[in-house]
Coordinates of C-alpha atoms and ligand atoms in Angstrom, one line a residue:
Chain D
X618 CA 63.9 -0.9 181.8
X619 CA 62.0 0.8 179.1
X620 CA 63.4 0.5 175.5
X621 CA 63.4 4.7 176.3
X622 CA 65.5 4.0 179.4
X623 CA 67.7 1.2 177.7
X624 CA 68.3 3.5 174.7
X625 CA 69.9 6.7 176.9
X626 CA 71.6 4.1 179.3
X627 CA 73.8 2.7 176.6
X628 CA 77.0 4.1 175.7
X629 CA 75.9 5.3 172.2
X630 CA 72.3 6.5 173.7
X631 CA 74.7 8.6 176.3
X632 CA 76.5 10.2 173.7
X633 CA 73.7 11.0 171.6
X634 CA 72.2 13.5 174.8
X635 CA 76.1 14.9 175.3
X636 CA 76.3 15.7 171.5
X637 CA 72.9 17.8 171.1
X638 CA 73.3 19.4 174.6
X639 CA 77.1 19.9 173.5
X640 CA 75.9 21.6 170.2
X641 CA 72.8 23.3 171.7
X642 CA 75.5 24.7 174.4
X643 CA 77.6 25.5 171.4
X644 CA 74.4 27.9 169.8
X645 CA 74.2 29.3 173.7
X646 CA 77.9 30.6 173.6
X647 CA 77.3 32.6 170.5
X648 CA 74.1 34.5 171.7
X649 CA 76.4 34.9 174.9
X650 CA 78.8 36.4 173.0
X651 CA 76.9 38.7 170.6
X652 CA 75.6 40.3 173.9
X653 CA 79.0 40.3 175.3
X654 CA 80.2 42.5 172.3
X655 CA 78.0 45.1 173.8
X656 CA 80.2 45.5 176.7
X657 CA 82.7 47.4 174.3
X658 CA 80.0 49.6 172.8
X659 CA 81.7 53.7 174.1
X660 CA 78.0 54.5 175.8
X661 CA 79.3 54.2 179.4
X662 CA 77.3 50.5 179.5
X663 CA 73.4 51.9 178.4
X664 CA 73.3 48.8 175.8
X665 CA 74.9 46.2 178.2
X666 CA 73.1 47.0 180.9
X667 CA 69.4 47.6 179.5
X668 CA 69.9 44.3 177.1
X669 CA 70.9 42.8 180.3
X670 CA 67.6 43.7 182.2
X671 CA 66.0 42.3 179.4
X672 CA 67.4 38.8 179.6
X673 CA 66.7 38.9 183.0
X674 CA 63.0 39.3 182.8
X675 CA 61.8 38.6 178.7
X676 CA 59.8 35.1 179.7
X677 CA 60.7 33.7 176.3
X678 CA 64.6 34.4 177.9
X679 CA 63.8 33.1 181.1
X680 CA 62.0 29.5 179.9
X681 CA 65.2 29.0 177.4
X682 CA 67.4 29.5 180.4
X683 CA 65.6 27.0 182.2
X684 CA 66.6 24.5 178.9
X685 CA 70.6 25.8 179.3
X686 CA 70.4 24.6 182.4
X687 CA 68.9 21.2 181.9
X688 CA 71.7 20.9 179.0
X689 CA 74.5 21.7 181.3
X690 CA 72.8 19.0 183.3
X691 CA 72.7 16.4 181.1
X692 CA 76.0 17.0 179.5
X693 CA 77.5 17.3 182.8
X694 CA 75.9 14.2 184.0
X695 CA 76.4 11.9 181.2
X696 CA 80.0 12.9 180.9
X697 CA 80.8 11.6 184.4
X698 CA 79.3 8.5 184.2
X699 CA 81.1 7.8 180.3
X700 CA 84.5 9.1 181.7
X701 CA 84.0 7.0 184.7
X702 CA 82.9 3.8 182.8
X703 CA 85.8 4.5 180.3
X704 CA 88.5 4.8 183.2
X705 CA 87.2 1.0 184.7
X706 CA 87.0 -0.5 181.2
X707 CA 91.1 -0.4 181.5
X708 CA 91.6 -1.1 185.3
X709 CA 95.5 -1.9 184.6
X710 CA 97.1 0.8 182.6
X711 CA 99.7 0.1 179.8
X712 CA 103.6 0.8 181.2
X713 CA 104.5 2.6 177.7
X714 CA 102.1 4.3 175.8
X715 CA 102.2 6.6 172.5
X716 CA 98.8 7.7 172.0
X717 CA 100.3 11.1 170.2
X718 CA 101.0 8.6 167.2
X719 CA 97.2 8.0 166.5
X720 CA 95.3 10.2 167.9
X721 CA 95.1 14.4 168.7
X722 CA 95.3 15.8 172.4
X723 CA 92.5 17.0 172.5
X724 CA 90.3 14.2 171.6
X725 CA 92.0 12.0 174.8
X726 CA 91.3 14.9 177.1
X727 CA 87.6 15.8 176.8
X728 CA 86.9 15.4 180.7
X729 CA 90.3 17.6 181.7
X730 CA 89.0 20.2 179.6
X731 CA 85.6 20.0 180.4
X732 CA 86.3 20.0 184.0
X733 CA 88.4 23.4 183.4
X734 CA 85.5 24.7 181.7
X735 CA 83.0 23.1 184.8
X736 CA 85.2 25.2 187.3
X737 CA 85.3 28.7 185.4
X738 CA 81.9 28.3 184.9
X739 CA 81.3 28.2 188.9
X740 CA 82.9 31.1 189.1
X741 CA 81.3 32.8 186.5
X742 CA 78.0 32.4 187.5
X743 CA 79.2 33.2 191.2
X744 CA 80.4 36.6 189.9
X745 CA 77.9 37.7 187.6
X746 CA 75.1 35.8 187.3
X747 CA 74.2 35.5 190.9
X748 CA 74.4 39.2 191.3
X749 CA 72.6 39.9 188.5
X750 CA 69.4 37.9 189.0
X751 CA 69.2 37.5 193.1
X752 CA 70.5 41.3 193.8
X753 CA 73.5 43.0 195.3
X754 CA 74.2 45.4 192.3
X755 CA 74.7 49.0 192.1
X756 CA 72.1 51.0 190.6
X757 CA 72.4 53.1 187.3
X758 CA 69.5 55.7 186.1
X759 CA 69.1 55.0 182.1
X760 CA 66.7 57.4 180.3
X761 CA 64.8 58.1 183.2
X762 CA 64.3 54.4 184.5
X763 CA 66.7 52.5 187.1
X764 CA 69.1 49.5 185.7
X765 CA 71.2 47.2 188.1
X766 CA 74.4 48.3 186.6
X767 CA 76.4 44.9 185.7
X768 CA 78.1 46.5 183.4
X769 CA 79.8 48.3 186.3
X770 CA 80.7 44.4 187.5
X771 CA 81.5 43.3 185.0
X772 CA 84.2 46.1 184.0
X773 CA 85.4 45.9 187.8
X774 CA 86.3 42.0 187.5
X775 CA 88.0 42.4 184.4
X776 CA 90.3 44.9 185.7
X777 CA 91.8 42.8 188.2
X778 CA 95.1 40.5 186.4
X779 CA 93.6 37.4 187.9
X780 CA 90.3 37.3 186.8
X781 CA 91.4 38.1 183.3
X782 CA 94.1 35.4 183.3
X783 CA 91.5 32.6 184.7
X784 CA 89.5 34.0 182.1
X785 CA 91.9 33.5 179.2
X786 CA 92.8 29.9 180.0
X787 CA 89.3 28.9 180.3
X788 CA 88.7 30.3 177.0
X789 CA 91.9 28.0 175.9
X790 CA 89.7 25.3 177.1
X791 CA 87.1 26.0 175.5
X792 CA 88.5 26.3 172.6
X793 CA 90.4 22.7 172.6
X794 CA 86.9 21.6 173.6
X795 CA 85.2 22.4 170.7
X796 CA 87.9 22.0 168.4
X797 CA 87.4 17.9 169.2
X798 CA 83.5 18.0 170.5
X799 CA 82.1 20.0 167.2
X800 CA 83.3 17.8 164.7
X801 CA 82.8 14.6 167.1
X802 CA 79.1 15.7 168.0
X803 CA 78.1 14.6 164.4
X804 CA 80.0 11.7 164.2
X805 CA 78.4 10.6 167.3
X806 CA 74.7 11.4 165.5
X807 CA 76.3 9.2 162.9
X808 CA 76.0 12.0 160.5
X809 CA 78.8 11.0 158.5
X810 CA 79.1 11.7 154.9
X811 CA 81.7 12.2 151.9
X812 CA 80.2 15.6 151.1
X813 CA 79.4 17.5 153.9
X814 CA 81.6 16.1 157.0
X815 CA 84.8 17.9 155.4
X816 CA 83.2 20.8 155.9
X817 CA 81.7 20.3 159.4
X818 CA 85.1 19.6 159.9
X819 CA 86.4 22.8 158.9
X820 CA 83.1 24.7 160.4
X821 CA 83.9 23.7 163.6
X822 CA 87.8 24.1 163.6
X823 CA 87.0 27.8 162.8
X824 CA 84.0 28.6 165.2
X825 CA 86.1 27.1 168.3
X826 CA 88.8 29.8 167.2
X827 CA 86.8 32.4 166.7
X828 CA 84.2 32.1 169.2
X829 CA 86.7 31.5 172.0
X830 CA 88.9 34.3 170.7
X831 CA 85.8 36.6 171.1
X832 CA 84.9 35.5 174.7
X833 CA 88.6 36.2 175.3
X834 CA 88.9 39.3 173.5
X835 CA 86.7 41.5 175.5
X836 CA 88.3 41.2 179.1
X837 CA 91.8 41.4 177.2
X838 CA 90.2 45.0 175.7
X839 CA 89.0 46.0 179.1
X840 CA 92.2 45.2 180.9
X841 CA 94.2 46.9 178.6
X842 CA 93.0 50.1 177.2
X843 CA 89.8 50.9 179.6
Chain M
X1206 CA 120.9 -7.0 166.0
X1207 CA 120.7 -7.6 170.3
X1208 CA 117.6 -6.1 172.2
X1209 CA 116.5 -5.8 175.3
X1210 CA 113.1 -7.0 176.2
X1211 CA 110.7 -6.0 178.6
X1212 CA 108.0 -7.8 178.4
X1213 CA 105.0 -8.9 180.6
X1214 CA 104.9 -12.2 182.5
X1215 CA 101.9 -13.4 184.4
X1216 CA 101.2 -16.6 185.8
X1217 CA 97.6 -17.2 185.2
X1218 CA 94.4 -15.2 185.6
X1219 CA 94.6 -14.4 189.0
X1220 CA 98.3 -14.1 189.6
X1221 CA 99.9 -10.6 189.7
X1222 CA 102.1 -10.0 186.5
X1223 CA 105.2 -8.0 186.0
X1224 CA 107.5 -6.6 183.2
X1225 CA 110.9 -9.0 183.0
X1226 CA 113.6 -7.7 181.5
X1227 CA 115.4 -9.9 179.0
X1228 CA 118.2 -9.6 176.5
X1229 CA 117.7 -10.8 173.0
X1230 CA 121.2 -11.6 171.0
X1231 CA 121.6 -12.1 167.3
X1232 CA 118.3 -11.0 165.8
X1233 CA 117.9 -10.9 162.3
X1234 CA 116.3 -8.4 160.4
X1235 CA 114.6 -10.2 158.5
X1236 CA 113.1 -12.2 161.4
X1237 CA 109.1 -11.1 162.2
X1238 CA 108.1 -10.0 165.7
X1239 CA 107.1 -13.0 166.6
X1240 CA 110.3 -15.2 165.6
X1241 CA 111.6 -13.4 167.8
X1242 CA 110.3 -14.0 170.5
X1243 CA 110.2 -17.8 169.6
X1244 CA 114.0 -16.9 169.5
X1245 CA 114.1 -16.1 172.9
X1246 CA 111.4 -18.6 174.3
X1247 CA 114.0 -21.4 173.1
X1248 CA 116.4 -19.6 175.0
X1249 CA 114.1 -19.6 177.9
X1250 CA 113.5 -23.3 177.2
X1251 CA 117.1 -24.5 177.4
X1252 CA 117.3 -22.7 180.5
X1253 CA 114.8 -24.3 182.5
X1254 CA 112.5 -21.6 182.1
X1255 CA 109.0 -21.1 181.6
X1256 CA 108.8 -19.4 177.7
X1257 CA 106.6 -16.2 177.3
X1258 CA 103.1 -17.7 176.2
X1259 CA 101.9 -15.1 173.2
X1260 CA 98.8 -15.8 171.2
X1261 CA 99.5 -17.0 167.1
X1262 CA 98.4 -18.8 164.3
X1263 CA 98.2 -17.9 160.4
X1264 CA 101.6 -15.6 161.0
X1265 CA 100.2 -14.0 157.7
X1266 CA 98.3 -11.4 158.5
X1267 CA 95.2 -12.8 158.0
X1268 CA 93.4 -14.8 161.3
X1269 CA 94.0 -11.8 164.0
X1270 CA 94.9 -14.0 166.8
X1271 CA 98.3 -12.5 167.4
X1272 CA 98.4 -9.1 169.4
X1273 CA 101.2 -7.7 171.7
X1274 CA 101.4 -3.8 172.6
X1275 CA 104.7 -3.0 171.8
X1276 CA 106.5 0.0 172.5
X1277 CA 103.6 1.9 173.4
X1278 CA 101.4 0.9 170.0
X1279 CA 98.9 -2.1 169.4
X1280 CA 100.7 -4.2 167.2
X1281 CA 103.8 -2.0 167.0
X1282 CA 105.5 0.9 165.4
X1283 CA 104.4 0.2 161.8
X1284 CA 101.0 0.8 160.0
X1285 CA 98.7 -1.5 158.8
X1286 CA 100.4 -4.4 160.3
X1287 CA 99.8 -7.6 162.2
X1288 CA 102.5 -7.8 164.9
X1289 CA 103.1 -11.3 163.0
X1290 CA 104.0 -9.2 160.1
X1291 CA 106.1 -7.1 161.5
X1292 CA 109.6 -7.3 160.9
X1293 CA 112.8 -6.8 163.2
X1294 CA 114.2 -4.6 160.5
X1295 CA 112.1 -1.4 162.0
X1296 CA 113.7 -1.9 165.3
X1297 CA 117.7 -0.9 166.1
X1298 CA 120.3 -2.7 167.6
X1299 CA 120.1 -1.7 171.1
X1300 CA 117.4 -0.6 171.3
X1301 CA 115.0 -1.8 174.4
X1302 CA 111.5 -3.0 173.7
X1303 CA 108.5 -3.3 175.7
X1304 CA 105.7 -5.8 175.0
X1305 CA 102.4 -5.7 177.1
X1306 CA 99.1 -7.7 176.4
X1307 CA 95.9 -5.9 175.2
X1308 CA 94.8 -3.6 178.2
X1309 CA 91.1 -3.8 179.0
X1310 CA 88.5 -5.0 181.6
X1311 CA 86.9 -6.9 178.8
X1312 CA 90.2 -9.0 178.1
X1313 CA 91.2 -10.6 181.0
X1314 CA 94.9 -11.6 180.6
X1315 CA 94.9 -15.4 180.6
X1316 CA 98.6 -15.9 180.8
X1317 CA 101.7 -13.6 180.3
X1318 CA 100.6 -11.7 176.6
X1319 CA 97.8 -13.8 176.0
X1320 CA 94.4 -12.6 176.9
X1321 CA 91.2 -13.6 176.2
X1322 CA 89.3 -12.3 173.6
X1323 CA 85.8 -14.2 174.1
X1324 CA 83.9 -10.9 175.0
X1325 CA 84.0 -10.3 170.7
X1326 CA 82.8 -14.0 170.2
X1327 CA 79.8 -13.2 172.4
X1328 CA 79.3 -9.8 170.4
X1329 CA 79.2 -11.8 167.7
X1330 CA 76.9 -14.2 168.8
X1331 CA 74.6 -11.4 169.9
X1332 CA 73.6 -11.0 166.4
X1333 CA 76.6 -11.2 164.1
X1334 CA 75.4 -13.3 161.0
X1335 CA 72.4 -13.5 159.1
X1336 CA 69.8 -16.7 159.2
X1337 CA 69.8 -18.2 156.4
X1338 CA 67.0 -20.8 155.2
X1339 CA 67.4 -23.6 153.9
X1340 CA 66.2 -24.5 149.5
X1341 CA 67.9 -23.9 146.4
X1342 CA 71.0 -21.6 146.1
X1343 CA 69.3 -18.1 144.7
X1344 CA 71.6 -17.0 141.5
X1345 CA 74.1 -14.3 143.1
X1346 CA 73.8 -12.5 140.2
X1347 CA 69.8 -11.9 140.8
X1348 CA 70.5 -9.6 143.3
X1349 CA 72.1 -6.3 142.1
X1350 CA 74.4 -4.3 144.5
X1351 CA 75.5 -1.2 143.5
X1352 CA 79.4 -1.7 143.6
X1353 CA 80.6 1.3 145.9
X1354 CA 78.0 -0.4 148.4
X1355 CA 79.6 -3.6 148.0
X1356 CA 83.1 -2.4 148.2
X1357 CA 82.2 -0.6 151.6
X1358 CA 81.0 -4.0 152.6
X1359 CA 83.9 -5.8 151.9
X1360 CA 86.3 -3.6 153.4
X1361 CA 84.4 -3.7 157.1
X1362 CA 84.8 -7.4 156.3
X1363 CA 88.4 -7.3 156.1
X1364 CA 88.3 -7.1 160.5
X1365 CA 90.1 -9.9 161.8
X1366 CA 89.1 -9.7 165.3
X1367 CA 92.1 -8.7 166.3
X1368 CA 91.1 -6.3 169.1
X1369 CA 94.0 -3.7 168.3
X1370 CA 91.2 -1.3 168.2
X1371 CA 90.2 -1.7 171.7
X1372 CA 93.6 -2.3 172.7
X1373 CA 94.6 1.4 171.6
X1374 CA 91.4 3.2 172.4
X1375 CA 92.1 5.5 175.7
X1376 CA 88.5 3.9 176.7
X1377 CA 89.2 0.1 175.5
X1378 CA 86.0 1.0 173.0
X1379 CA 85.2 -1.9 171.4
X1380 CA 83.0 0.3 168.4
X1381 CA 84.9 0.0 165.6
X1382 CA 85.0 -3.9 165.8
X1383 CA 81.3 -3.5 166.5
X1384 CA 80.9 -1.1 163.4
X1385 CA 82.9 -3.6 161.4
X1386 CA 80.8 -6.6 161.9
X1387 CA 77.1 -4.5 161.9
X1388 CA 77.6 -2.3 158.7
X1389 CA 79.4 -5.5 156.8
X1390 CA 75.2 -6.8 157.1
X1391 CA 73.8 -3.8 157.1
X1392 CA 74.7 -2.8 154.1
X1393 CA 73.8 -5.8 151.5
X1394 CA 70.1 -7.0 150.7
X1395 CA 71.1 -10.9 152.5
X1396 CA 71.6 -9.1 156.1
X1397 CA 68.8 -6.5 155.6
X1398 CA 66.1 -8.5 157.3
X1399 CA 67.7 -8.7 160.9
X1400 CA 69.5 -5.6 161.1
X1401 CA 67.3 -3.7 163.5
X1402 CA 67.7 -6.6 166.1
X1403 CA 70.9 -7.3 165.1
X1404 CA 72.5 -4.0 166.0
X1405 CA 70.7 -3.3 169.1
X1406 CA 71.7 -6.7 170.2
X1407 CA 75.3 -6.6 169.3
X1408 CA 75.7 -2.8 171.5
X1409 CA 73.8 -4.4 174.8
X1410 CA 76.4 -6.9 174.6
X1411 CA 79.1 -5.2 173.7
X1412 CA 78.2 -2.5 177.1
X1413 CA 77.5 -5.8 178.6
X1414 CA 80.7 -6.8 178.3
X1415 CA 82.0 -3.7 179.6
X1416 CA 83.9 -2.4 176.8
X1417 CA 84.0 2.1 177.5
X1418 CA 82.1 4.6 175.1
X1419 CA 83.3 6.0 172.1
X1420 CA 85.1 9.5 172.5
X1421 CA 86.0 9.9 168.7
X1422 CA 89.7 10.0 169.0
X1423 CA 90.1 8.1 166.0
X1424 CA 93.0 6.0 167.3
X1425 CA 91.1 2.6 166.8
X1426 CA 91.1 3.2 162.5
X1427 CA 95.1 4.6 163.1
X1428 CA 95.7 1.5 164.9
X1429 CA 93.3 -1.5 163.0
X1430 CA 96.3 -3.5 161.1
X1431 CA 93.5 -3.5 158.0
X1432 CA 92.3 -0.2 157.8
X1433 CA 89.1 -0.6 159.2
X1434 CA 87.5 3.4 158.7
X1435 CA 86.1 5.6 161.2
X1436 CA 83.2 5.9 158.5
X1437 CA 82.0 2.2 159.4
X1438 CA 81.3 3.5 163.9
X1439 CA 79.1 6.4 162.6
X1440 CA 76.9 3.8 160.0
X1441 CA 76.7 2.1 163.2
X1442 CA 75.6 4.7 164.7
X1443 CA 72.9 5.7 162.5
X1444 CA 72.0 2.1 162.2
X1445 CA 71.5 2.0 166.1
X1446 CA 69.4 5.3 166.1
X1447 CA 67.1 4.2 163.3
X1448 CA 66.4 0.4 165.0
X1449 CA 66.2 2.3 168.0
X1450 CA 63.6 4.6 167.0
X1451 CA 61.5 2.0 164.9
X1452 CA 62.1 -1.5 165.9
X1453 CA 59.3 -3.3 167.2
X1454 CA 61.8 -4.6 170.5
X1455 CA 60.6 -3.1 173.6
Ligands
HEM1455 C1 79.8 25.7 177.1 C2 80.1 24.6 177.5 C3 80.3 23.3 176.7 C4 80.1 23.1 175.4 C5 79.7 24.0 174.3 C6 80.4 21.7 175.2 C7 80.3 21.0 174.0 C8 80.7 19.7 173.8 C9 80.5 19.0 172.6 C10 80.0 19.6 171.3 C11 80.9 17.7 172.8 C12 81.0 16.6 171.7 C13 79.9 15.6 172.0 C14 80.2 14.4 171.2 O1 81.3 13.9 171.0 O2 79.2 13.8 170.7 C15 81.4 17.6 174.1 C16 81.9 16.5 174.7 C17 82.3 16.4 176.0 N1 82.1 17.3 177.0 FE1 81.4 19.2 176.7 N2 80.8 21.1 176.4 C18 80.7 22.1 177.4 C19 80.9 21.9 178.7 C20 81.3 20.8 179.3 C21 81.5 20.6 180.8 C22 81.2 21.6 181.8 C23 82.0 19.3 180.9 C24 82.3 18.5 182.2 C25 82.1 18.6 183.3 C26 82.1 18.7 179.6 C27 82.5 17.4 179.4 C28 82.6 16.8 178.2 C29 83.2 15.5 177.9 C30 83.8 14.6 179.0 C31 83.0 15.2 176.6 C32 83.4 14.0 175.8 C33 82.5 12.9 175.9 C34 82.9 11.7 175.2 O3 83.2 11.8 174.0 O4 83.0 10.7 175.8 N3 81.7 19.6 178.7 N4 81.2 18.8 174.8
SF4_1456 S1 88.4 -3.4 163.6 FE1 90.6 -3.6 163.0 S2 91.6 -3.5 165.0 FE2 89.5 -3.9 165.5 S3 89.3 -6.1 165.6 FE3 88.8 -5.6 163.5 S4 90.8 -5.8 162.4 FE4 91.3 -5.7 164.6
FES1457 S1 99.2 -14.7 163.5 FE1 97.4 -14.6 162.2 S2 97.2 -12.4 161.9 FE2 99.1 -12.6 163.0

């Protein structure tokens, strides 16, 4: 093996790539939500739909989406193989166990939540993202020029209980995700020090909260006063 | 005080183990964890039984050889402490107590609560010390070291190898024993000259040994009977980053 190879095959080199594609993912969810927000703009969609059209075909757009993918990749990927090689490192499991005396939920249930997040995130890109880019959406005319109207879409899913509620709890997730994997991404970059973690601590309590409670806020609105 | 016991017996390596239930009667207070159990193992004794084999030696607190997972916690209910240190005084009468060995791949259980703990001699051996040569003994006072530097030293070389930290870590992570013995060198002028080597060494065995990743839960530094800190696994982090990027080992 290289010393390149050997680095990103050890457990520290593993969660060095899962901490920057954990925070780059982190700097994805809030351009996410900024366009999101459009959706609750009162112009019948316009925004949403033409800044829609636009990440669909900038290049700049598509090239970056190419890098979200590769991150969801490697996160992905190097999160099996360290929850896998954590389970077998304790083959025999302790008969009574307090762990809630040492350590928070959260932090002991990184692959739960990240698989909750690993389903929604099938279905999200099922129901709007697929759509969106490989066709099957309605038409809308927008200052004279046509726009696949996801807006439309997107308004329709988040009418339906359901959706909303699978939504909400993914959002939940999310937000237990981050609330341990913000804070731990720096630690595991060994970026550690008196003056600054407290407040990388505190940083990333408060975007989980409010990032999550954004995602979630908008197919709340729709549900209940569209 | 009397107790009931449930506590792990195994033959030998190979054998399958079991939790035995045994009742304990006239316990002091005062008595530590481990006199105890010596408590019962006489009993055991005079009975024609085979007494519970636990790993001890100082009984002060200070050589890390005793463990024992007790009620759910490495080392038991109490902070800070060495289960040889603990005392029957935090436990009630009646109360039902259950005492498992360290769980983890990398520590085999040997016999009933003793497992062995090798895997952190090897660790060690990896690259744990620093070479010294041999001519006169340089003035210790020559060498200045600034003394927050030297505190932060001596406290990651406080560990005593116990293995409480992998014992309570969700992953059996060995880092914080790791971080102990890497930033202890690191971090004076002596164990300067090896450090690049000596911390990528001391991880490939550590994975070697097949200890899990670290998750950051933080549960190894609640559970470390002498406060090793969470501070020490992200120096060894930047420690491994920095010999990773510029050592000269390919
Ligand atoms: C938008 C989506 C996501 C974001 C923003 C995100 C972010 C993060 C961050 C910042 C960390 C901390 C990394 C560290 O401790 O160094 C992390 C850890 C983790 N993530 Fe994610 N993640 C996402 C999706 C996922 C998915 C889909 C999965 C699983 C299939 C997943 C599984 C994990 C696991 C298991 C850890 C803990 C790794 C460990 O400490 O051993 N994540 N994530
Ligand atoms: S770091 Fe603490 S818990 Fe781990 S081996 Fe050293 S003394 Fe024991
Ligand atoms: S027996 Fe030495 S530390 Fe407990």
């Amino acid at each position: 093996m290289s010393w390149f190879t050997k680095t990103f095959s050890s457990t520290i080199g593993r969660k060095i790539v899962m901490s920057i594609t954990g925070l780059f993912l982190c700097s994805f969810l809030v351009v996410h939500l900024i366009g999101n927000l459009q959706l609750l703009a009162s112009d019948g969609g316009d925004a949403f739909n033409v800044y829609s059209a636009f990440m669909g075909t900038n290049k700049v757009i598509r090239f970056m989406e190419l890098i979200l993918v590769l991150g969801f990749v490697f996160h992905i990927y190097d999160a099996i193989v360290l929850t896998r090689r954590n389970k077998s490192a304790r083959p025999i499991d302790y008969a009574e166990q307090r762990p809630q005396e040492n350590s928070t939920w959260s932090s002991r249930n990184m692959g739960l939540l990240g698989t909750v997040i690993l389903v929604f995130l099938i279905i999200h890109l099922y129901n709007f993202f697929v759509p969106a880019r490989f066709g099957g959406l309605d038409t809308v005319s927008i200052d004279n020029e046509v726009y696949d109207n996801l807006y439309a879409e997107v308004i329709y899913a988040f009418s339906q209980w359901w959706y909303v509620l699978i939504y909400v709890l993914s959002m939940i997730a999310l937000a237990y995700h981050l609330i341990h994997g913000f804070q731990s991404a720096f630690q595991t970059l060994g970026l550690d020090h008196k003056k600054y973690t407290p407040f990388i601590q505190k940083f990333g309590y408060a975007f989980s909260i409010l990032v999550c409670l954004g995602f979630a806020a908008i197919p709340l609105y729709v549900f209940f006063f569209f | 005080m009397d107790l009931t016991l449930r506590v792990w017996r195994q033959k030998d390596r190979n054998a399958a183990g079991a939790l035995v239930t045994y009742p304990v009667k006239g316990i002091s207070p005062d008595m530590s964890f481990l006199e105890m159990l010596d408590v019962l193992n006489e009993d055991l004794l005079i009975r024609g039984e085979e007494p519970i084999a636990f790993d001890h030696d100082c009984r002060e607190g200070i050589c890390g050889m005793c463990s024992l997972f007790i009620n759910g916690r490495a080392h038991g209910p109490e902070k800070g402490t060495t289960t040889c240190q603990l005392h029957m005084r935090h436990f009630k009468d009646g109360d039902t107590i259950t005492i498992e060995p360290w769980r983890a791949a990398a520590f085999p259980v040997h016999k009933d609560l003793v497992v062995d703990r090798s895997a952190f001699d090897r660790i060690q051996q990896a690259g744990g010390y620093i070479s010294v040569n041999t001519g006169g003994v340089p003035d210790a006072n020559a060498i200045p070291i600034p003394k927050s530097v030297a505190d932060k030293a001596f406290d990651a070389a406080t560990c005593i190898q116990c293995g409480a930290c992998v014992a309570a870590c969700k992953n059996a992570s060995a880092m914080l024993f790791v971080s102990a013995k890497v930033s202890q060198l690191a971090l004076l002028p002596q164990g300067k000259t090896e450090r690049k080597t000596r911390v990528e060494n001391m991880v490939a065995q550590m994975d070697k040994e097949g200890f899990g990743a670290c998750t950051n839960t933080g549960a190894c530094a609640a559970e470390c009977p002498v406060g090793i800190s969470l501070e020490n696994i992200n120096m060894l982090r930047s420690e491994y980053i920095l010999a990773k990027a510029t050592s000269e080992n390919l």
